[in-house]
Amino acid sequence: MPRPANPQVRERLLTAGLTLFHTQGFNAVGLKEITDTAGVPKGSFYSYYSSKNAFAAAVLARYWTDIVRTHSPILSDASLSSVARVTRFFEALTQDHAEQGFARGCLIGNLALELSAEHEEAQRELADIMTRWADLVAPCLREARSQGVLAKTPEERELASMVIEAWEGAAMRGRIEHSRVPYDRFLRVSLPRLIGTA
């Protein structure tokens, strides 16, 4: 009879995957490195994940869950205007990247560039995260539009997607240059122009 899954082992694997995928990428990391970093036997990996692809999807889900838990309260902070909430949210993400010396970028964007069509499960998770991200930001934009701050087009979810795409571009360049300059340019120029406050 198989042993029941151990939540602590699963947590150690996810923590190891987050660190290794974010610092080295998906393709450069093997299962042995993941299990060694997690401090679990290599053979135990398949008791928790059917493949490295399934594991990448779980790592991405954890990464996104951490962002939502840490930063989504900003987007519902009634003490701030709707536009200020969006700005503060991306400022908080920038601070996360600053704490890593702007060397890692965004794991979502990194893996989106690295994973191929054969990694269907992880790619599906990436697509779902992008949808959920737009859904998270869109209510603030909808509120700003109702207050006459935003123009009528594009629709709020589409605008939220455009903002996120611009952010991911800034994170990618910031990672290349190990610099906050692209992030600051996003916050100072791109974001205000996208949401009509420039």
XYZ file of N, CA, C and O in Angstrom:
792
model
N 0.856 -1.193 0.000
C 0.000 0.000 0.000
C 0.892 1.243 0.000
O 1.805 1.372 0.831
N 0.691 2.198 -0.945
C 1.554 3.376 -1.003
C 1.391 4.258 0.215
O 0.312 4.351 0.808
N 2.504 4.904 0.607
C 2.462 5.821 1.742
C 1.703 7.086 1.355
O 1.801 7.549 0.220
N 0.948 7.658 2.289
C 0.240 8.903 1.973
C 1.227 10.045 1.747
O 2.333 10.045 2.293
N 0.823 10.987 0.935
C 1.678 12.137 0.639
C 1.941 12.926 1.914
O 1.069 13.094 2.753
N 3.166 13.407 2.044
C 3.584 14.199 3.199
C 3.565 15.674 2.807
O 4.348 16.090 1.957
N 2.694 16.491 3.415
C 2.626 17.910 3.027
C 3.955 18.640 3.208
O 4.250 19.572 2.475
N 4.758 18.224 4.185
C 6.045 18.879 4.407
C 7.018 18.604 3.261
O 7.774 19.484 2.861
N 6.981 17.394 2.742
C 7.831 17.063 1.592
C 7.380 17.859 0.371
O 8.203 18.428 -0.358
N 6.076 17.914 0.157
C 5.555 18.688 -0.971
C 5.989 20.154 -0.861
O 6.404 20.765 -1.840
N 5.916 20.698 0.347
C 6.308 22.088 0.569
C 7.796 22.292 0.300
O 8.202 23.282 -0.311
N 8.618 21.351 0.740
C 10.066 21.474 0.496
C 10.377 21.407 -0.994
O 11.245 22.132 -1.490
N 9.683 20.542 -1.708
C 9.883 20.453 -3.159
C 9.491 21.760 -3.843
O 10.223 22.269 -4.700
N 8.352 22.310 -3.470
C 7.900 23.568 -4.084
C 8.865 24.713 -3.789
O 9.179 25.513 -4.666
N 9.335 24.781 -2.551
C 10.279 25.832 -2.177
C 11.564 25.701 -2.977
O 12.110 26.698 -3.479
N 12.042 24.475 -3.121
C 13.253 24.238 -3.917
C 13.017 24.614 -5.374
O 13.859 25.262 -6.016
N 11.866 24.220 -5.920
C 11.554 24.538 -7.310
C 11.461 26.027 -7.555
O 11.964 26.534 -8.562
N 10.825 26.748 -6.637
C 10.729 28.201 -6.772
C 12.113 28.829 -6.865
O 12.383 29.658 -7.740
N 12.983 28.450 -5.950
C 14.325 29.032 -5.928
C 15.122 28.653 -7.169
O 15.714 29.521 -7.830
N 15.125 27.380 -7.514
C 15.963 26.904 -8.624
C 15.455 27.396 -9.973
O 16.247 27.850 -10.806
N 14.155 27.322 -10.208
C 13.623 27.800 -11.484
C 13.822 29.305 -11.628
O 14.065 29.813 -12.723
N 13.722 30.036 -10.524
C 13.852 31.491 -10.596
C 15.302 31.920 -10.781
O 15.563 32.937 -11.429
N 16.240 31.162 -10.256
C 17.651 31.540 -10.377
C 18.321 30.934 -11.605
O 19.212 31.550 -12.188
N 17.896 29.718 -11.999
C 18.597 29.019 -13.074
C 17.747 28.754 -14.308
O 18.285 28.453 -15.374
N 16.449 28.829 -14.171
C 15.569 28.504 -15.279
C 15.068 27.078 -15.191
O 15.545 26.274 -14.382
N 14.122 26.749 -16.045
C 13.496 25.428 -16.029
C 14.406 24.360 -16.626
O 14.635 23.312 -16.027
N 14.937 24.634 -17.812
C 15.690 23.605 -18.520
C 17.035 23.286 -17.881
O 17.555 22.175 -18.037
N 17.609 24.226 -17.153
C 18.931 24.017 -16.560
C 18.878 23.209 -15.267
O 19.924 22.791 -14.760
N 17.690 22.971 -14.752
C 17.550 22.305 -13.456
C 17.017 20.893 -13.651
O 15.976 20.693 -14.282
N 17.734 19.925 -13.110
C 17.296 18.534 -13.180
C 16.551 18.121 -11.927
O 16.598 18.797 -10.893
N 15.882 16.972 -12.005
C 15.115 16.490 -10.857
C 16.007 16.210 -9.660
O 15.619 16.456 -8.515
N 17.214 15.712 -9.884
C 18.116 15.418 -8.767
C 18.477 16.691 -8.019
O 18.541 16.702 -6.782
N 18.716 17.774 -8.749
C 19.033 19.038 -8.093
C 17.847 19.529 -7.266
O 18.016 20.053 -6.161
N 16.647 19.334 -7.805
C 15.444 19.738 -7.073
C 15.313 18.930 -5.784
O 15.118 19.493 -4.698
N 15.423 17.615 -5.891
C 15.245 16.774 -4.697
C 16.402 16.941 -3.726
O 16.188 16.919 -2.509
N 17.629 17.129 -4.222
C 18.760 17.382 -3.320
C 18.548 18.681 -2.547
O 18.790 18.749 -1.339
N 18.110 19.723 -3.252
C 17.868 21.019 -2.597
C 16.747 20.903 -1.573
O 16.800 21.515 -0.504
N 15.735 20.103 -1.912
C 14.609 19.901 -0.992
C 14.962 18.960 0.155
O 14.234 18.911 1.155
N 16.061 18.207 -0.008
C 16.454 17.254 1.021
C 15.567 16.034 1.078
O 15.302 15.485 2.152
N 15.109 15.581 -0.113
C 14.260 14.384 -0.168
C 14.859 13.420 -1.196
O 15.571 13.836 -2.115
N 14.588 12.120 -1.057
C 15.104 11.169 -2.041
C 14.545 11.444 -3.435
O 13.378 11.809 -3.578
N 15.387 11.252 -4.443
C 14.943 11.525 -5.819
C 13.709 10.720 -6.191
O 12.801 11.224 -6.851
N 13.665 9.472 -5.752
C 12.537 8.609 -6.099
C 11.212 9.082 -5.548
O 10.148 8.716 -6.066
N 11.262 9.912 -4.517
C 10.007 10.367 -3.919
C 9.311 11.442 -4.747
O 8.126 11.719 -4.538
N 10.038 12.039 -5.694
C 9.461 13.123 -6.500
C 8.156 12.692 -7.152
O 7.163 13.423 -7.135
N 8.152 11.482 -7.717
C 6.985 11.033 -8.478
C 5.826 10.598 -7.579
O 4.745 10.296 -8.095
N 6.032 10.619 -6.281
C 4.904 10.421 -5.370
C 4.059 11.684 -5.261
O 2.925 11.637 -4.768
N 4.626 12.797 -5.739
C 3.961 14.095 -5.600
C 3.608 14.730 -6.944
O 2.599 15.427 -7.052
N 4.433 14.479 -7.959
C 4.221 15.094 -9.271
C 4.467 14.059 -10.355
O 5.435 13.304 -10.298
N 3.599 14.067 -11.339
C 3.697 13.055 -12.391
C 4.841 13.327 -13.360
O 5.298 12.419 -14.055
N 5.320 14.584 -13.406
C 6.385 14.949 -14.332
C 6.985 16.286 -13.905
O 6.416 17.000 -13.068
N 8.109 16.624 -14.499
C 8.708 17.937 -14.245
C 7.783 19.045 -14.751
O 7.712 20.138 -14.169
N 7.054 18.774 -15.816
C 6.090 19.726 -16.364
C 4.973 20.005 -15.354
O 4.607 21.161 -15.101
N 4.440 18.953 -14.744
C 3.399 19.118 -13.720
C 3.962 19.870 -12.523
O 3.271 20.699 -11.911
N 5.212 19.594 -12.193
C 5.859 20.289 -11.086
C 6.008 21.777 -11.403
O 5.748 22.631 -10.543
N 6.395 22.111 -12.628
C 6.520 23.520 -13.021
C 5.180 24.235 -12.886
O 5.127 25.389 -12.433
N 4.099 23.567 -13.257
C 2.765 24.167 -13.110
C 2.471 24.443 -11.640
O 1.928 25.504 -11.289
N 2.846 23.505 -10.764
C 2.620 23.687 -9.325
C 3.484 24.810 -8.769
O 3.034 25.582 -7.912
N 4.713 24.919 -9.234
C 5.611 25.999 -8.792
C 5.042 27.352 -9.219
O 5.032 28.307 -8.435
N 4.578 27.442 -10.446
C 3.973 28.687 -10.923
C 2.742 29.051 -10.094
O 2.548 30.222 -9.738
N 1.915 28.064 -9.797
C 0.719 28.317 -8.982
C 1.111 28.846 -7.611
O 0.476 29.774 -7.082
N 2.170 28.286 -7.017
C 2.640 28.762 -5.717
C 3.174 30.195 -5.819
O 2.905 31.031 -4.961
N 3.942 30.461 -6.863
C 4.498 31.812 -7.068
C 3.360 32.835 -7.157
O 3.408 33.886 -6.508
N 2.333 32.515 -7.929
C 1.204 33.435 -8.084
C 0.424 33.570 -6.772
O 0.029 34.675 -6.379
N 0.223 32.466 -6.071
C -0.478 32.504 -4.785
C 0.247 33.413 -3.799
O -0.381 34.176 -3.054
N 1.578 33.350 -3.806
C 2.360 34.206 -2.914
C 2.176 35.680 -3.267
O 2.076 36.538 -2.370
N 2.140 36.005 -4.549
C 1.918 37.390 -4.975
C 0.546 37.870 -4.516
O 0.401 38.961 -3.955
N -0.461 37.049 -4.732
C -1.827 37.425 -4.356
C -1.932 37.615 -2.846
O -2.496 38.612 -2.362
N -1.376 36.686 -2.088
C -1.463 36.779 -0.626
C -0.755 38.033 -0.108
O -1.260 38.728 0.777
N 0.401 38.335 -0.681
C 1.211 39.442 -0.185
C 0.712 40.797 -0.671
O 0.695 41.764 0.097
N 0.307 40.877 -1.947
C 0.080 42.194 -2.548
C -1.357 42.512 -2.955
O -1.680 43.684 -3.172
N -2.230 41.527 -3.062
C -3.598 41.850 -3.508
C -4.348 42.765 -2.537
O -5.216 43.526 -2.993
N -4.044 42.758 -1.221
C -4.746 43.714 -0.343
C -4.561 45.174 -0.766
O -5.444 46.004 -0.503
N -3.471 45.472 -1.447
C -3.255 46.846 -1.924
C -4.379 47.256 -2.864
O -4.839 48.405 -2.842
N -4.837 46.321 -3.680
C -5.835 46.632 -4.700
C -7.232 46.836 -4.123
O -8.140 47.247 -4.849
N -7.403 46.562 -2.834
C -8.704 46.816 -2.194
C -8.572 47.798 -1.033
O -9.474 47.887 -0.199
N -7.477 48.529 -1.012
C -7.235 49.499 0.059
C -8.087 50.746 -0.173
O -7.794 51.571 -1.038
N -9.139 50.886 0.626
C -10.098 51.984 0.429
C -9.513 53.356 0.734
O -10.105 54.376 0.381
N -8.344 53.378 1.378
C -7.729 54.673 1.687
C -7.032 55.284 0.479
O -6.618 56.442 0.513
N -6.893 54.503 -0.598
C -6.212 54.967 -1.805
C -7.205 55.103 -2.943
O -8.205 54.384 -3.001
N -6.909 55.988 -3.879
C -7.725 56.069 -5.093
C -7.513 54.803 -5.911
O -6.523 54.081 -5.724
N -8.420 54.533 -6.826
C -8.321 53.323 -7.651
C -7.022 53.302 -8.455
O -6.356 52.264 -8.555
N -6.626 54.438 -9.014
C -5.389 54.507 -9.801
C -4.170 54.335 -8.896
O -3.217 53.644 -9.238
N -4.221 54.949 -7.708
C -3.106 54.813 -6.767
C -2.929 53.363 -6.334
O -1.798 52.896 -6.129
N -4.033 52.617 -6.213
C -3.931 51.210 -5.817
C -3.180 50.405 -6.877
O -2.335 49.570 -6.547
N -3.509 50.650 -8.151
C -2.809 49.943 -9.233
C -1.327 50.298 -9.212
O -0.455 49.421 -9.305
N -1.018 51.561 -9.056
C 0.377 51.999 -9.029
C 1.120 51.376 -7.856
O 2.231 50.854 -8.004
N 0.503 51.390 -6.676
C 1.150 50.830 -5.487
C 1.376 49.318 -5.637
O 2.372 48.784 -5.147
N 0.432 48.635 -6.289
C 0.575 47.205 -6.509
C 1.837 46.918 -7.315
O 2.645 46.057 -6.947
N 2.044 47.643 -8.403
C 3.229 47.405 -9.225
C 4.493 47.938 -8.562
O 5.582 47.399 -8.785
N 4.366 48.944 -7.734
C 5.515 49.387 -6.936
C 5.944 48.287 -5.965
O 7.147 48.069 -5.746
N 4.970 47.591 -5.389
C 5.275 46.492 -4.467
C 5.979 45.346 -5.202
O 6.934 44.752 -4.680
N 5.520 45.040 -6.404
C 6.196 44.010 -7.197
C 7.627 44.438 -7.522
O 8.557 43.627 -7.487
N 7.797 45.718 -7.831
C 9.139 46.237 -8.103
C 10.035 46.057 -6.883
O 11.204 45.670 -7.007
N 9.501 46.310 -5.698
C 10.289 46.143 -4.480
C 10.699 44.684 -4.283
O 11.827 44.396 -3.851
N 9.808 43.753 -4.609
C 10.170 42.326 -4.552
C 11.394 42.059 -5.420
O 12.319 41.349 -5.012
N 11.387 42.609 -6.621
C 12.485 42.380 -7.554
C 13.751 43.093 -7.084
O 14.858 42.585 -7.275
N 13.584 44.261 -6.467
C 14.735 45.001 -5.939
C 15.459 44.190 -4.878
O 16.701 44.221 -4.786
N 14.708 43.447 -4.076
C 15.307 42.647 -3.011
C 16.182 41.526 -3.562
O 17.028 40.988 -2.840
N 16.003 41.191 -4.837
C 16.838 40.190 -5.510
C 17.856 40.852 -6.441
O 18.427 40.191 -7.314
N 18.057 42.140 -6.282
C 19.024 42.855 -7.113
C 18.616 42.939 -8.570
O 19.474 43.111 -9.444
N 17.324 42.811 -8.833
C 16.788 42.839 -10.205
C 17.446 41.776 -11.095
O 17.505 41.919 -12.313
N 17.932 40.694 -10.483
C 18.653 39.663 -11.231
C 17.768 38.499 -11.654
O 18.155 37.728 -12.533
N 16.592 38.360 -11.050
C 15.759 37.187 -11.326
C 14.616 37.457 -12.280
O 14.119 36.542 -12.926
N 14.124 38.678 -12.341
C 12.949 38.964 -13.152
C 11.701 38.361 -12.534
O 11.657 38.041 -11.350
N 10.681 38.191 -13.339
C 9.415 37.606 -12.903
C 9.371 36.148 -13.357
O 9.552 35.859 -14.551
N 9.140 35.234 -12.432
C 9.124 33.812 -12.793
C 8.065 33.515 -13.851
O 8.270 32.667 -14.719
N 6.949 34.224 -13.798
C 5.889 34.014 -14.785
C 6.414 34.326 -16.187
O 6.280 33.522 -17.111
N 7.012 35.500 -16.345
C 7.558 35.883 -17.643
C 8.725 35.012 -18.058
O 8.845 34.630 -19.230
N 9.593 34.674 -17.091
C 10.757 33.845 -17.407
C 10.332 32.505 -17.998
O 10.851 32.069 -19.037
N 9.400 31.836 -17.323
C 8.993 30.513 -17.790
C 8.128 30.598 -19.043
O 8.142 29.689 -19.874
N 7.394 31.695 -19.202
C 6.622 31.870 -20.433
C 7.548 31.880 -21.646
O 7.198 31.368 -22.715
N 8.741 32.445 -21.492
C 9.709 32.494 -22.589
C 10.427 31.159 -22.771
O 10.854 30.830 -23.879
N 10.553 30.397 -21.701
C 11.370 29.184 -21.751
C 10.595 27.927 -22.106
O 11.114 27.043 -22.791
N 9.363 27.819 -21.660
C 8.606 26.587 -21.854
C 8.059 26.506 -23.277
O 7.554 27.482 -23.811
N 8.151 25.339 -23.856
C 7.682 25.137 -25.228
C 6.290 24.518 -25.224
O 5.726 24.215 -24.175
N 5.749 24.296 -26.413
C 4.388 23.765 -26.554
C 4.252 22.383 -25.926
O 3.148 21.991 -25.525
N 5.347 21.658 -25.797
C 5.264 20.314 -25.217
C 5.004 20.362 -23.700
O 4.616 19.367 -23.109
N 5.203 21.518 -23.102
C 4.950 21.682 -21.666
C 3.518 22.199 -21.453
O 3.304 23.252 -20.876
N 2.571 21.424 -21.937
C 1.186 21.891 -22.001
C 0.612 22.247 -20.633
O -0.055 23.270 -20.475
N 0.893 21.425 -19.631
C 0.311 21.665 -18.306
C 0.817 22.981 -17.709
O 0.037 23.780 -17.178
N 2.113 23.205 -17.813
C 2.684 24.447 -17.280
C 2.228 25.649 -18.099
O 1.945 26.719 -17.546
N 2.132 25.482 -19.410
C 1.656 26.591 -20.241
C 0.200 26.930 -19.926
O -0.185 28.104 -19.938
N -0.587 25.931 -19.633
C -1.984 26.174 -19.259
C -2.043 26.958 -17.947
O -2.859 27.875 -17.797
N -1.168 26.617 -17.012
C -1.114 27.360 -15.747
C -0.694 28.806 -15.991
O -1.254 29.739 -15.395
N 0.267 29.012 -16.876
C 0.695 30.370 -17.221
C -0.477 31.178 -17.783
O -0.687 32.331 -17.388
N -1.217 30.588 -18.695
C -2.359 31.291 -19.295
C -3.403 31.620 -18.237
O -3.977 32.722 -18.227
N -3.645 30.676 -17.326
C -4.619 30.916 -16.260
C -4.161 32.041 -15.341
O -4.972 32.872 -14.907
N -2.871 32.076 -15.025
C -2.344 33.129 -14.165
C -2.525 34.491 -14.831
O -2.942 35.466 -14.180
N -2.233 34.583 -16.110
C -2.395 35.864 -16.801
C -3.846 36.326 -16.767
O -4.133 37.519 -16.593
N -4.776 35.389 -16.910
C -6.199 35.726 -16.826
C -6.559 36.202 -15.428
O -7.247 37.225 -15.253
N -6.095 35.467 -14.408
C -6.399 35.845 -13.028
C -5.756 37.181 -12.667
O -6.333 37.972 -11.899
N -4.582 37.443 -13.199
C -3.892 38.707 -12.935
C -4.714 39.876 -13.494
O -4.930 40.884 -12.824
N -5.171 39.727 -14.732
C -6.014 40.772 -15.326
C -7.293 40.946 -14.522
O -7.752 42.074 -14.292
N -7.877 39.837 -14.065
C -9.092 39.912 -13.249
C -8.846 40.616 -11.918
O -9.753 41.240 -11.359
N -7.629 40.512 -11.407
C -7.278 41.148 -10.139
C -7.168 42.665 -10.277
O -7.597 43.417 -9.399
N -6.601 43.116 -11.398
C -6.353 44.541 -11.613
C -7.579 45.259 -12.183
O -7.824 46.432 -11.883
N -8.366 44.562 -12.992
C -9.471 45.189 -13.723
C -10.481 45.924 -12.845
O -10.953 47.003 -13.236
N -10.864 45.416 -11.659
C -11.849 46.159 -10.853
C -11.399 47.569 -10.473
O -12.229 48.493 -10.419
N -10.111 47.758 -10.231
C -9.614 49.109 -9.938
C -9.768 50.007 -11.162
O -10.144 51.184 -11.033
N -9.503 49.455 -12.323
C -9.647 50.233 -13.553
C -11.110 50.529 -13.833
O -11.456 51.622 -14.305
N -11.962 49.576 -13.524
C -13.411 49.791 -13.705
C -13.893 50.918 -12.792
O -14.686 51.779 -13.203
N -13.402 50.917 -11.568
C -13.764 51.982 -10.624
C -13.250 53.332 -11.114
O -13.974 54.336 -11.060
N -12.012 53.347 -11.612
C -11.451 54.606 -12.127
C -12.261 55.110 -13.302
O -12.515 56.315 -13.434
N -12.721 54.206 -14.152
C -13.534 54.610 -15.300
C -14.871 55.179 -14.833
O -15.341 56.193 -15.359
N -15.470 54.563 -13.824
C -16.756 55.055 -13.327
C -16.624 56.441 -12.706
O -17.602 57.199 -12.633
N -15.414 56.778 -12.281
C -15.157 58.094 -11.699
C -14.696 59.106 -12.738
O -14.356 60.238 -12.396
N -14.671 58.675 -14.007
C -14.291 59.573 -15.089
C -12.806 59.768 -15.257
O -12.366 60.670 -15.972
N -12.000 58.897 -14.617
C -10.542 59.032 -14.700
C -9.999 58.430 -15.996
O -9.067 58.967 -16.596
N -10.605 57.322 -16.454
C -10.119 56.626 -17.643
C -11.008 56.910 -18.841
O -12.199 57.189 -18.702
N -10.408 56.784 -20.010
C -11.179 56.890 -21.247
C -12.099 55.676 -21.387
O -11.964 54.694 -20.657
N -13.015 55.715 -22.329
C -13.994 54.636 -22.478
C -13.400 53.355 -23.058
O -13.931 52.274 -22.830
N -12.360 53.476 -23.826
C -11.751 52.290 -24.418
C -10.271 52.285 -24.064
O -9.667 53.351 -23.879
N -9.642 51.131 -24.005
C -10.231 49.794 -24.157
C -10.980 49.342 -22.908
O -10.934 50.021 -21.886
N -11.646 48.198 -23.029
C -12.378 47.606 -21.917
C -11.395 47.301 -20.773
O -10.218 47.080 -20.996
N -11.892 47.280 -19.532
C -11.021 47.224 -18.361
C -10.109 46.001 -18.329
O -8.930 46.115 -17.993
N -10.636 44.820 -18.659
C -9.784 43.617 -18.620
C -8.727 43.683 -19.707
O -7.604 43.228 -19.511
N -9.076 44.218 -20.858
C -8.093 44.371 -21.925
C -7.007 45.365 -21.504
O -5.815 45.138 -21.724
N -7.425 46.461 -20.877
C -6.463 47.447 -20.395
C -5.570 46.844 -19.312
O -4.350 47.068 -19.297
N -6.167 46.062 -18.402
C -5.373 45.389 -17.371
C -4.332 44.474 -18.011
O -3.167 44.436 -17.583
N -4.715 43.758 -19.052
C -3.764 42.883 -19.761
C -2.640 43.690 -20.383
O -1.468 43.277 -20.346
N -2.964 44.838 -20.954
C -1.934 45.689 -21.550
C -0.940 46.179 -20.492
O 0.272 46.206 -20.721
N -1.460 46.546 -19.324
C -0.597 46.994 -18.229
C 0.339 45.863 -17.799
O 1.550 46.064 -17.619
N -0.209 44.665 -17.651
C 0.588 43.513 -17.226
C 1.654 43.182 -18.268
O 2.810 42.876 -17.930
N 1.291 43.245 -19.537
C 2.262 42.974 -20.603
C 3.398 43.992 -20.578
O 4.571 43.638 -20.783
N 3.081 45.251 -20.319
C 4.114 46.283 -20.211
C 5.004 46.028 -18.998
O 6.233 46.198 -19.062
N 4.391 45.621 -17.903
C 5.154 45.288 -16.694
C 6.121 44.141 -16.954
O 7.290 44.193 -16.557
N 5.642 43.091 -17.622
C 6.498 41.939 -17.909
C 7.679 42.340 -18.791
O 8.787 41.841 -18.623
N 7.451 43.246 -19.730
C 8.553 43.739 -20.558
C 9.589 44.476 -19.726
O 10.798 44.306 -19.921
N 9.124 45.283 -18.783
C 10.042 45.999 -17.896
C 10.833 45.016 -17.036
O 12.047 45.178 -16.838
N 10.149 43.990 -16.520
C 10.824 42.994 -15.688
C 11.875 42.228 -16.485
O 12.964 41.927 -15.984
N 11.564 41.924 -17.745
C 12.522 41.210 -18.586
C 13.776 42.055 -18.820
O 14.901 41.580 -18.647
N 13.591 43.326 -19.167
C 14.756 44.167 -19.413
C 15.520 44.437 -18.115
O 16.754 44.479 -18.115
N 14.785 44.619 -17.031
C 15.452 44.816 -15.748
C 16.323 43.635 -15.377
O 17.412 43.793 -14.819
N 15.856 42.423 -15.700
C 16.649 41.218 -15.427
C 17.895 41.180 -16.298
O 18.982 40.827 -15.838
N 17.757 41.541 -17.563
C 18.901 41.551 -18.467
C 19.981 42.505 -17.961
O 21.173 42.189 -17.955
N 19.551 43.679 -17.500
C 20.486 44.742 -17.118
C 20.781 44.778 -15.620
O 21.622 45.568 -15.183
N 20.089 43.929 -14.843
C 20.202 43.979 -13.374
C 20.005 45.415 -12.894
O 20.782 45.941 -12.100
N 18.917 46.016 -13.368
C 18.694 47.439 -13.144
C 17.234 47.721 -12.858
O 16.341 47.072 -13.410
N 16.973 48.720 -12.016
C 15.608 49.138 -11.753
C 15.112 50.172 -12.763
O 13.943 50.556 -12.741
N 15.983 50.614 -13.660
C 15.603 51.670 -14.603
C 14.362 51.287 -15.413
O 13.426 52.088 -15.534
N 14.280 50.069 -15.994
C 13.064 49.735 -16.755
C 11.800 49.719 -15.888
O 10.719 50.082 -16.352
N 11.940 49.310 -14.639
C 10.801 49.314 -13.724
C 10.336 50.745 -13.457
O 9.137 51.036 -13.474
N 11.306 51.624 -13.199
C 10.950 53.025 -12.941
C 10.323 53.667 -14.178
O 9.407 54.482 -14.063
N 10.826 53.288 -15.354
C 10.252 53.827 -16.588
C 8.808 53.339 -16.742
O 7.933 54.101 -17.160
N 8.555 52.081 -16.395
C 7.185 51.564 -16.433
C 6.293 52.375 -15.493
O 5.194 52.797 -15.870
N 6.758 52.590 -14.267
C 5.944 53.282 -13.265
C 5.758 54.759 -13.585
O 4.701 55.331 -13.333
N 6.791 55.370 -14.160
C 6.764 56.822 -14.394
C 6.145 57.204 -15.731
O 5.513 58.253 -15.863
N 6.328 56.328 -16.752
C 5.919 56.675 -18.114
C 4.841 55.726 -18.645
O 3.736 56.165 -18.988
N 5.145 54.437 -18.715
C 4.236 53.504 -19.373
C 2.896 53.379 -18.661
O 1.838 53.480 -19.277
N 2.936 53.130 -17.346
C 1.686 52.939 -16.604
C 0.792 54.171 -16.648
O -0.393 54.062 -16.993
N 1.317 55.396 -16.362
C 0.446 56.572 -16.449
C -0.154 56.780 -17.838
O -1.312 57.195 -17.958
N 0.618 56.468 -18.879
C 0.066 56.636 -20.228
C -1.005 55.592 -20.517
O -2.024 55.908 -21.154
N -0.787 54.374 -20.073
C -1.765 53.319 -20.321
C -3.085 53.607 -19.612
O -4.163 53.358 -20.159
N -3.000 54.101 -18.385
C -4.241 54.309 -17.635
C -4.733 55.755 -17.703
O -5.667 56.144 -16.995
N -4.102 56.534 -18.577
C -4.637 57.854 -18.893
C -4.420 58.918 -17.846
O -5.175 59.884 -17.780
N -3.362 58.739 -17.022
C -3.106 59.746 -16.002
C -1.877 60.596 -16.324
O -1.528 61.485 -15.543
N -1.214 60.305 -17.437
C -0.014 61.070 -17.803
C -0.421 62.403 -18.428
O -1.442 62.496 -19.092
